[in-house]
Amino acid sequence: QVQLVESGGGVVQPGRSLRLSCAASGFTFSSYGMHWVRQAPGKGLEWVAVISYDGSNKYYADSVKGRFTISRDNSKNTLYLQMNSLRAEDTAVYYCAKGSLGTGGPGEWGQGTLVTVSS
Amino acid sequence: DIVMTQTPLSSPVTLGQPASISCRSSQSLVHSDGNTYLSWLQQRPGQPPRLLIYKISNRFSGVPDRFSGSGAGTDFTLKISRVEAEDVGVYYCMQATQLPFTFGPGTKVDIK
């Protein structure tokens, strides 16, 4: 079965950087696009970024464009989110999710990792 | 960006009774490939989101048949035929027709 395990969250000061990872198993990772979606405490869902199966195409929400970078290592079955110039409003649980041409968007989701941006 | 709205934002329901949630998009969700990429997700308390319905009316793997989706264009509906205790949570519609993907604000379903 599909398993997605996020890691790398924690408390970080404004302006600093953090890298999130998402270890994937139970499917052929290199065949699927992957997403990051976040959820601020007590709030709704916000799509962050998507990367194509081979890493050649990447798209970002305007709120993170120029600060966040999505990437993947298909040899390690791992998805990444490099977050630079972090702001208080980036505080959220970050979920990775498996894409699917069939569903058109995120299908299976991980459990999430909490990022807190605070001085 | 496509704006997604949902009504109601809160829905107290009686166990065993039906429930319905509406979702509206600010523009048509019909993709150039002819598909309409409208999904419904469920988020139980303390859990990650879970995909229930994709492309308006297709149930995702393992989703009970008491969940159904309908609609077209800009207006969509999620129905639960008979609410069970495990259905408590927040329900989101999401469009994946146009980047950036966007979600509705969520509808909280709880038991009366």
PDB file of C-alpha atoms in Angstrom:
ATOM      1  CA  GLN A   1       0.000   0.000   0.000  1.00  0.00           C
ATOM      2  CA  VAL A   2       1.057   3.594  -0.548  1.00  0.00           C
ATOM      3  CA  GLN A   3       3.067   5.061   2.312  1.00  0.00           C
ATOM      4  CA  LEU A   4       4.239   8.654   2.513  1.00  0.00           C
ATOM      5  CA  VAL A   5       6.270   9.722   5.538  1.00  0.00           C
ATOM      6  CA  GLU A   6       7.187  13.375   5.966  1.00  0.00           C
ATOM      7  CA  SER A   7      10.064  14.575   8.121  1.00  0.00           C
ATOM      8  CA  GLY A   8      12.160  17.657   8.731  1.00  0.00           C
ATOM      9  CA  GLY A   9       9.632  19.881  10.446  1.00  0.00           C
ATOM     10  CA  GLY A  10      10.409  21.889  13.565  1.00  0.00           C
ATOM     11  CA  VAL A  11      10.731  25.356  14.997  1.00  0.00           C
ATOM     12  CA  VAL A  12      12.688  27.868  12.946  1.00  0.00           C
ATOM     13  CA  GLN A  13      13.251  31.610  13.198  1.00  0.00           C
ATOM     14  CA  PRO A  14      11.847  34.002  10.609  1.00  0.00           C
ATOM     15  CA  GLY A  15      14.166  34.434   7.648  1.00  0.00           C
ATOM     16  CA  ARG A  16      15.828  31.050   8.153  1.00  0.00           C
ATOM     17  CA  SER A  17      15.606  27.901   6.016  1.00  0.00           C
ATOM     18  CA  LEU A  18      14.295  24.380   6.440  1.00  0.00           C
ATOM     19  CA  ARG A  19      14.156  21.323   4.192  1.00  0.00           C
ATOM     20  CA  LEU A  20      11.297  18.861   4.373  1.00  0.00           C
ATOM     21  CA  SER A  21      11.507  15.298   3.084  1.00  0.00           C
ATOM     22  CA  CYS A  22       8.845  12.789   2.131  1.00  0.00           C
ATOM     23  CA  ALA A  23       9.847   9.126   1.909  1.00  0.00           C
ATOM     24  CA  ALA A  24       7.598   7.173  -0.440  1.00  0.00           C
ATOM     25  CA  SER A  25       6.968   3.445  -0.645  1.00  0.00           C
ATOM     26  CA  GLY A  26       4.378   0.997  -1.917  1.00  0.00           C
ATOM     27  CA  PHE A  27       4.264   2.358  -5.467  1.00  0.00           C
ATOM     28  CA  THR A  28       6.578   3.196  -8.370  1.00  0.00           C
ATOM     29  CA  PHE A  29       7.631   6.642  -7.169  1.00  0.00           C
ATOM     30  CA  SER A  30       9.325   7.614 -10.424  1.00  0.00           C
ATOM     31  CA  SER A  31       6.034   7.278 -12.326  1.00  0.00           C
ATOM     32  CA  TYR A  32       3.987   9.838 -10.404  1.00  0.00           C
ATOM     33  CA  GLY A  33       3.856  13.559  -9.901  1.00  0.00           C
ATOM     34  CA  MET A  34       3.990  14.646  -6.279  1.00  0.00           C
ATOM     35  CA  HIS A  35       2.454  17.521  -4.328  1.00  0.00           C
ATOM     36  CA  TRP A  36       3.037  19.524  -1.176  1.00  0.00           C
ATOM     37  CA  VAL A  37      -0.053  20.909   0.561  1.00  0.00           C
ATOM     38  CA  ARG A  38      -0.074  22.814   3.852  1.00  0.00           C
ATOM     39  CA  GLN A  39      -2.559  23.583   6.596  1.00  0.00           C
ATOM     40  CA  ALA A  40      -2.071  26.424   9.052  1.00  0.00           C
ATOM     41  CA  PRO A  41      -3.235  25.653  12.610  1.00  0.00           C
ATOM     42  CA  GLY A  42      -7.032  25.572  12.718  1.00  0.00           C
ATOM     43  CA  LYS A  43      -7.296  26.611   9.071  1.00  0.00           C
ATOM     44  CA  GLY A  44      -8.084  25.038   5.716  1.00  0.00           C
ATOM     45  CA  LEU A  45      -5.901  23.425   3.087  1.00  0.00           C
ATOM     46  CA  GLU A  46      -3.544  25.345   0.804  1.00  0.00           C
ATOM     47  CA  TRP A  47      -1.850  23.734  -2.181  1.00  0.00           C
ATOM     48  CA  VAL A  48       1.873  24.646  -2.227  1.00  0.00           C
ATOM     49  CA  ALA A  49       3.667  22.978  -5.131  1.00  0.00           C
ATOM     50  CA  VAL A  50       3.716  20.088  -7.593  1.00  0.00           C
ATOM     51  CA  ILE A  51       6.531  18.334  -9.419  1.00  0.00           C
ATOM     52  CA  SER A  52       6.229  16.050 -12.419  1.00  0.00           C
ATOM     53  CA  TYR A  53       7.244  12.394 -12.293  1.00  0.00           C
ATOM     54  CA  ASP A  54      10.714  13.111 -13.705  1.00  0.00           C
ATOM     55  CA  GLY A  55      11.270  16.475 -12.015  1.00  0.00           C
ATOM     56  CA  SER A  56      11.227  18.408 -15.285  1.00  0.00           C
ATOM     57  CA  ASN A  57       8.138  20.484 -14.452  1.00  0.00           C
ATOM     58  CA  LYS A  58       7.446  22.338 -11.234  1.00  0.00           C
ATOM     59  CA  TYR A  59       4.660  24.739 -10.248  1.00  0.00           C
ATOM     60  CA  TYR A  60       4.200  26.823  -7.121  1.00  0.00           C
ATOM     61  CA  ALA A  61       1.562  28.801  -5.308  1.00  0.00           C
ATOM     62  CA  ASP A  62       2.188  32.537  -5.536  1.00  0.00           C
ATOM     63  CA  SER A  63       2.566  32.668  -1.743  1.00  0.00           C
ATOM     64  CA  VAL A  64       5.767  30.582  -1.881  1.00  0.00           C
ATOM     65  CA  LYS A  65       7.122  31.281  -5.359  1.00  0.00           C
ATOM     66  CA  GLY A  66      10.749  32.370  -5.253  1.00  0.00           C
ATOM     67  CA  ARG A  67      11.204  31.146  -1.666  1.00  0.00           C
ATOM     68  CA  PHE A  68      10.332  27.427  -1.807  1.00  0.00           C
ATOM     69  CA  THR A  69      11.777  24.779  -4.135  1.00  0.00           C
ATOM     70  CA  ILE A  70      10.239  21.374  -4.752  1.00  0.00           C
ATOM     71  CA  SER A  71      12.531  18.573  -5.896  1.00  0.00           C
ATOM     72  CA  ARG A  72      12.776  14.817  -5.938  1.00  0.00           C
ATOM     73  CA  ASP A  73      15.322  12.024  -5.984  1.00  0.00           C
ATOM     74  CA  ASN A  74      13.797   9.064  -7.786  1.00  0.00           C
ATOM     75  CA  SER A  75      16.753   6.853  -6.863  1.00  0.00           C
ATOM     76  CA  LYS A  76      15.861   7.392  -3.198  1.00  0.00           C
ATOM     77  CA  ASN A  77      12.055   7.484  -3.596  1.00  0.00           C
ATOM     78  CA  THR A  78      12.086  10.831  -1.808  1.00  0.00           C
ATOM     79  CA  LEU A  79      10.373  14.161  -2.331  1.00  0.00           C
ATOM     80  CA  TYR A  80      11.763  17.405  -0.920  1.00  0.00           C
ATOM     81  CA  LEU A  81      10.636  20.921  -0.134  1.00  0.00           C
ATOM     82  CA  GLN A  82      13.382  23.472   0.430  1.00  0.00           C
ATOM     83  CA  MET A  83      11.916  26.427   2.284  1.00  0.00           C
ATOM     84  CA  ASN A  84      13.943  29.653   2.421  1.00  0.00           C
ATOM     85  CA  SER A  85      13.194  33.093   3.861  1.00  0.00           C
ATOM     86  CA  LEU A  86      10.562  31.612   6.122  1.00  0.00           C
ATOM     87  CA  ARG A  87       7.803  33.829   7.494  1.00  0.00           C
ATOM     88  CA  ALA A  88       5.409  33.478  10.400  1.00  0.00           C
ATOM     89  CA  GLU A  89       2.591  32.841   7.902  1.00  0.00           C
ATOM     90  CA  ASP A  90       4.411  29.713   6.674  1.00  0.00           C
ATOM     91  CA  THR A  91       3.621  28.053  10.006  1.00  0.00           C
ATOM     92  CA  ALA A  92       1.595  24.967   9.104  1.00  0.00           C
ATOM     93  CA  VAL A  93       1.440  21.212   8.864  1.00  0.00           C
ATOM     94  CA  TYR A  94       3.002  20.273   5.540  1.00  0.00           C
ATOM     95  CA  TYR A  95       1.617  17.212   3.759  1.00  0.00           C
ATOM     96  CA  CYS A  96       3.097  15.421   0.805  1.00  0.00           C
ATOM     97  CA  ALA A  97       0.637  13.716  -1.500  1.00  0.00           C
ATOM     98  CA  LYS A  98       0.881  11.360  -4.444  1.00  0.00           C
ATOM     99  CA  GLY A  99      -0.424  12.683  -7.712  1.00  0.00           C
ATOM    100  CA  SER A 100      -2.422  10.740 -10.218  1.00  0.00           C
ATOM    101  CA  LEU A 101      -3.454  11.402 -13.798  1.00  0.00           C
ATOM    102  CA  GLY A 102      -6.601   9.449 -13.038  1.00  0.00           C
ATOM    103  CA  THR A 103      -7.746  11.691 -10.200  1.00  0.00           C
ATOM    104  CA  GLY A 104      -6.231  14.870 -11.575  1.00  0.00           C
ATOM    105  CA  GLY A 105      -4.865  15.936  -8.219  1.00  0.00           C
ATOM    106  CA  PRO A 106      -3.512  14.603  -4.929  1.00  0.00           C
ATOM    107  CA  GLY A 107      -4.641  11.059  -4.130  1.00  0.00           C
ATOM    108  CA  GLU A 108      -2.959   9.458  -1.136  1.00  0.00           C
ATOM    109  CA  TRP A 109      -1.591  11.756   1.584  1.00  0.00           C
ATOM    110  CA  GLY A 110       1.080  11.456   4.253  1.00  0.00           C
ATOM    111  CA  GLN A 111       0.564  12.217   7.941  1.00  0.00           C
ATOM    112  CA  GLY A 112       2.238  15.608   7.710  1.00  0.00           C
ATOM    113  CA  THR A 113       5.060  17.422   9.488  1.00  0.00           C
ATOM    114  CA  LEU A 114       4.642  20.617  11.501  1.00  0.00           C
ATOM    115  CA  VAL A 115       6.706  23.687  10.694  1.00  0.00           C
ATOM    116  CA  THR A 116       6.604  26.550  13.193  1.00  0.00           C
ATOM    117  CA  VAL A 117       8.191  29.836  12.244  1.00  0.00           C
ATOM    118  CA  SER A 118       8.732  31.891  15.361  1.00  0.00           C
ATOM    119  CA  SER A 119      11.396  33.968  17.037  1.00  0.00           C
TER     120      SER A 119
ATOM    121  CA  ASP B   1      -6.995  31.739  -9.483  1.00  0.00           C
ATOM    122  CA  ILE B   2     -10.204  29.730  -9.276  1.00  0.00           C
ATOM    123  CA  VAL B   3     -12.092  30.469  -6.068  1.00  0.00           C
ATOM    124  CA  MET B   4     -14.001  27.604  -4.447  1.00  0.00           C
ATOM    125  CA  THR B   5     -16.906  28.236  -2.099  1.00  0.00           C
ATOM    126  CA  GLN B   6     -18.852  25.757   0.008  1.00  0.00           C
ATOM    127  CA  THR B   7     -22.232  25.750   1.730  1.00  0.00           C
ATOM    128  CA  PRO B   8     -23.004  25.223   4.494  1.00  0.00           C
ATOM    129  CA  LEU B   9     -19.818  25.805   6.479  1.00  0.00           C
ATOM    130  CA  SER B  10     -21.258  23.781   9.338  1.00  0.00           C
ATOM    131  CA  SER B  11     -23.697  20.888   9.194  1.00  0.00           C
ATOM    132  CA  PRO B  12     -25.035  19.183  12.316  1.00  0.00           C
ATOM    133  CA  VAL B  13     -26.585  15.890  11.228  1.00  0.00           C
ATOM    134  CA  THR B  14     -28.495  13.049  12.835  1.00  0.00           C
ATOM    135  CA  LEU B  15     -26.957   9.586  12.686  1.00  0.00           C
ATOM    136  CA  GLY B  16     -28.539   7.556   9.915  1.00  0.00           C
ATOM    137  CA  GLN B  17     -29.852  10.630   8.134  1.00  0.00           C
ATOM    138  CA  PRO B  18     -28.544  12.033   4.844  1.00  0.00           C
ATOM    139  CA  ALA B  19     -26.221  15.014   4.520  1.00  0.00           C
ATOM    140  CA  SER B  20     -25.394  17.212   1.577  1.00  0.00           C
ATOM    141  CA  ILE B  21     -22.636  19.755   0.900  1.00  0.00           C
ATOM    142  CA  SER B  22     -22.519  22.155  -2.021  1.00  0.00           C
ATOM    143  CA  CYS B  23     -19.436  23.511  -3.740  1.00  0.00           C
ATOM    144  CA  ARG B  24     -19.246  26.230  -6.338  1.00  0.00           C
ATOM    145  CA  SER B  25     -16.292  27.356  -8.444  1.00  0.00           C
ATOM    146  CA  SER B  26     -15.693  30.874  -9.773  1.00  0.00           C
ATOM    147  CA  GLN B  27     -15.294  29.497 -13.287  1.00  0.00           C
ATOM    148  CA  SER B  28     -16.002  26.307 -15.165  1.00  0.00           C
ATOM    149  CA  LEU B  29     -13.908  23.332 -14.088  1.00  0.00           C
ATOM    150  CA  VAL B  30     -14.120  21.605 -17.460  1.00  0.00           C
ATOM    151  CA  HIS B  31     -10.549  20.950 -18.556  1.00  0.00           C
ATOM    152  CA  SER B  32      -9.399  21.172 -22.170  1.00  0.00           C
ATOM    153  CA  ASP B  33      -9.154  17.370 -22.120  1.00  0.00           C
ATOM    154  CA  GLY B  34     -12.887  17.164 -21.452  1.00  0.00           C
ATOM    155  CA  ASN B  35     -12.581  16.032 -17.830  1.00  0.00           C
ATOM    156  CA  THR B  36     -13.791  18.002 -14.813  1.00  0.00           C
ATOM    157  CA  TYR B  37     -11.217  17.732 -12.045  1.00  0.00           C
ATOM    158  CA  LEU B  38     -13.378  18.333  -8.994  1.00  0.00           C
ATOM    159  CA  SER B  39     -12.543  16.275  -5.917  1.00  0.00           C
ATOM    160  CA  TRP B  40     -13.937  15.902  -2.418  1.00  0.00           C
ATOM    161  CA  LEU B  41     -11.717  15.219   0.580  1.00  0.00           C
ATOM    162  CA  GLN B  42     -12.534  14.253   4.142  1.00  0.00           C
ATOM    163  CA  GLN B  43     -10.431  15.248   7.135  1.00  0.00           C
ATOM    164  CA  ARG B  44     -11.314  13.519  10.374  1.00  0.00           C
ATOM    165  CA  PRO B  45     -10.179  15.200  13.607  1.00  0.00           C
ATOM    166  CA  GLY B  46      -6.414  14.903  14.034  1.00  0.00           C
ATOM    167  CA  GLN B  47      -5.990  13.088  10.724  1.00  0.00           C
ATOM    168  CA  PRO B  48      -4.582  14.031   7.311  1.00  0.00           C
ATOM    169  CA  PRO B  49      -6.991  14.634   4.463  1.00  0.00           C
ATOM    170  CA  ARG B  50      -8.322  11.617   2.599  1.00  0.00           C
ATOM    171  CA  LEU B  51      -9.527  11.626  -0.999  1.00  0.00           C
ATOM    172  CA  LEU B  52     -13.152  10.506  -1.263  1.00  0.00           C
ATOM    173  CA  ILE B  53     -14.357  11.490  -4.721  1.00  0.00           C
ATOM    174  CA  TYR B  54     -12.509  12.546  -7.885  1.00  0.00           C
ATOM    175  CA  LYS B  55     -13.687  13.850 -11.265  1.00  0.00           C
ATOM    176  CA  ILE B  56     -17.059  14.830  -9.765  1.00  0.00           C
ATOM    177  CA  SER B  57     -18.469  11.379  -9.053  1.00  0.00           C
ATOM    178  CA  ASN B  58     -15.784   8.676  -8.909  1.00  0.00           C
ATOM    179  CA  ARG B  59     -15.227   7.093  -5.515  1.00  0.00           C
ATOM    180  CA  PHE B  60     -11.569   6.623  -4.587  1.00  0.00           C
ATOM    181  CA  SER B  61     -10.252   3.251  -3.472  1.00  0.00           C
ATOM    182  CA  GLY B  62     -11.880   2.007  -0.282  1.00  0.00           C
ATOM    183  CA  VAL B  63     -14.506   4.745  -0.025  1.00  0.00           C
ATOM    184  CA  PRO B  64     -17.929   3.485   1.116  1.00  0.00           C
ATOM    185  CA  ASP B  65     -20.762   3.743  -1.374  1.00  0.00           C
ATOM    186  CA  ARG B  66     -22.782   5.952   0.977  1.00  0.00           C
ATOM    187  CA  PHE B  67     -20.626   8.787  -0.393  1.00  0.00           C
ATOM    188  CA  SER B  68     -21.596  10.132  -3.805  1.00  0.00           C
ATOM    189  CA  GLY B  69     -20.751  13.159  -5.880  1.00  0.00           C
ATOM    190  CA  SER B  70     -22.603  14.966  -8.630  1.00  0.00           C
ATOM    191  CA  GLY B  71     -22.638  18.200 -10.565  1.00  0.00           C
ATOM    192  CA  ALA B  72     -21.203  19.858 -13.617  1.00  0.00           C
ATOM    193  CA  GLY B  73     -19.517  23.063 -14.753  1.00  0.00           C
ATOM    194  CA  THR B  74     -19.377  25.232 -11.653  1.00  0.00           C
ATOM    195  CA  ASP B  75     -21.825  23.563  -9.244  1.00  0.00           C
ATOM    196  CA  PHE B  76     -21.136  20.353  -7.393  1.00  0.00           C
ATOM    197  CA  THR B  77     -22.584  18.344  -4.510  1.00  0.00           C
ATOM    198  CA  LEU B  78     -21.314  15.726  -2.085  1.00  0.00           C
ATOM    199  CA  LYS B  79     -23.974  13.523  -0.512  1.00  0.00           C
ATOM    200  CA  ILE B  80     -23.750  11.095   2.368  1.00  0.00           C
ATOM    201  CA  SER B  81     -26.752   8.793   2.172  1.00  0.00           C
ATOM    202  CA  ARG B  82     -26.767   7.785   5.838  1.00  0.00           C
ATOM    203  CA  VAL B  83     -24.347   9.526   8.166  1.00  0.00           C
ATOM    204  CA  GLU B  84     -22.284   7.326  10.473  1.00  0.00           C
ATOM    205  CA  ALA B  85     -20.280   8.402  13.517  1.00  0.00           C
ATOM    206  CA  GLU B  86     -16.994   7.937  11.618  1.00  0.00           C
ATOM    207  CA  ASP B  87     -18.095  10.561   9.070  1.00  0.00           C
ATOM    208  CA  VAL B  88     -17.547  13.399  11.537  1.00  0.00           C
ATOM    209  CA  GLY B  89     -14.947  15.820  10.258  1.00  0.00           C
ATOM    210  CA  VAL B  90     -14.321  18.574   7.736  1.00  0.00           C
ATOM    211  CA  TYR B  91     -15.078  18.105   4.051  1.00  0.00           C
ATOM    212  CA  TYR B  92     -13.261  20.047   1.350  1.00  0.00           C
ATOM    213  CA  CYS B  93     -13.891  20.380  -2.346  1.00  0.00           C
ATOM    214  CA  MET B  94     -10.824  20.908  -4.492  1.00  0.00           C
ATOM    215  CA  GLN B  95     -10.275  21.801  -8.113  1.00  0.00           C
ATOM    216  CA  ALA B  96      -7.365  20.361 -10.074  1.00  0.00           C
ATOM    217  CA  THR B  97      -8.393  21.710 -13.466  1.00  0.00           C
ATOM    218  CA  GLN B  98      -6.161  24.762 -13.373  1.00  0.00           C
ATOM    219  CA  LEU B  99      -2.983  25.596 -11.483  1.00  0.00           C
ATOM    220  CA  PRO B 100      -2.796  26.654  -8.749  1.00  0.00           C
ATOM    221  CA  PHE B 101      -5.059  23.947  -7.386  1.00  0.00           C
ATOM    222  CA  THR B 102      -7.486  25.463  -4.904  1.00  0.00           C
ATOM    223  CA  PHE B 103      -9.651  24.211  -2.065  1.00  0.00           C
ATOM    224  CA  GLY B 104     -12.970  25.287  -0.658  1.00  0.00           C
ATOM    225  CA  PRO B 105     -13.026  26.626   2.919  1.00  0.00           C
ATOM    226  CA  GLY B 106     -14.315  23.333   4.310  1.00  0.00           C
ATOM    227  CA  THR B 107     -17.620  22.169   5.774  1.00  0.00           C
ATOM    228  CA  LYS B 108     -17.633  20.847   9.306  1.00  0.00           C
ATOM    229  CA  VAL B 109     -19.930  17.857   9.751  1.00  0.00           C
ATOM    230  CA  ASP B 110     -20.793  16.821  13.286  1.00  0.00           C
ATOM    231  CA  ILE B 111     -23.522  14.867  15.038  1.00  0.00           C
ATOM    232  CA  LYS B 112     -26.536  16.612  16.553  1.00  0.00           C
TER     233      LYS B 112
END
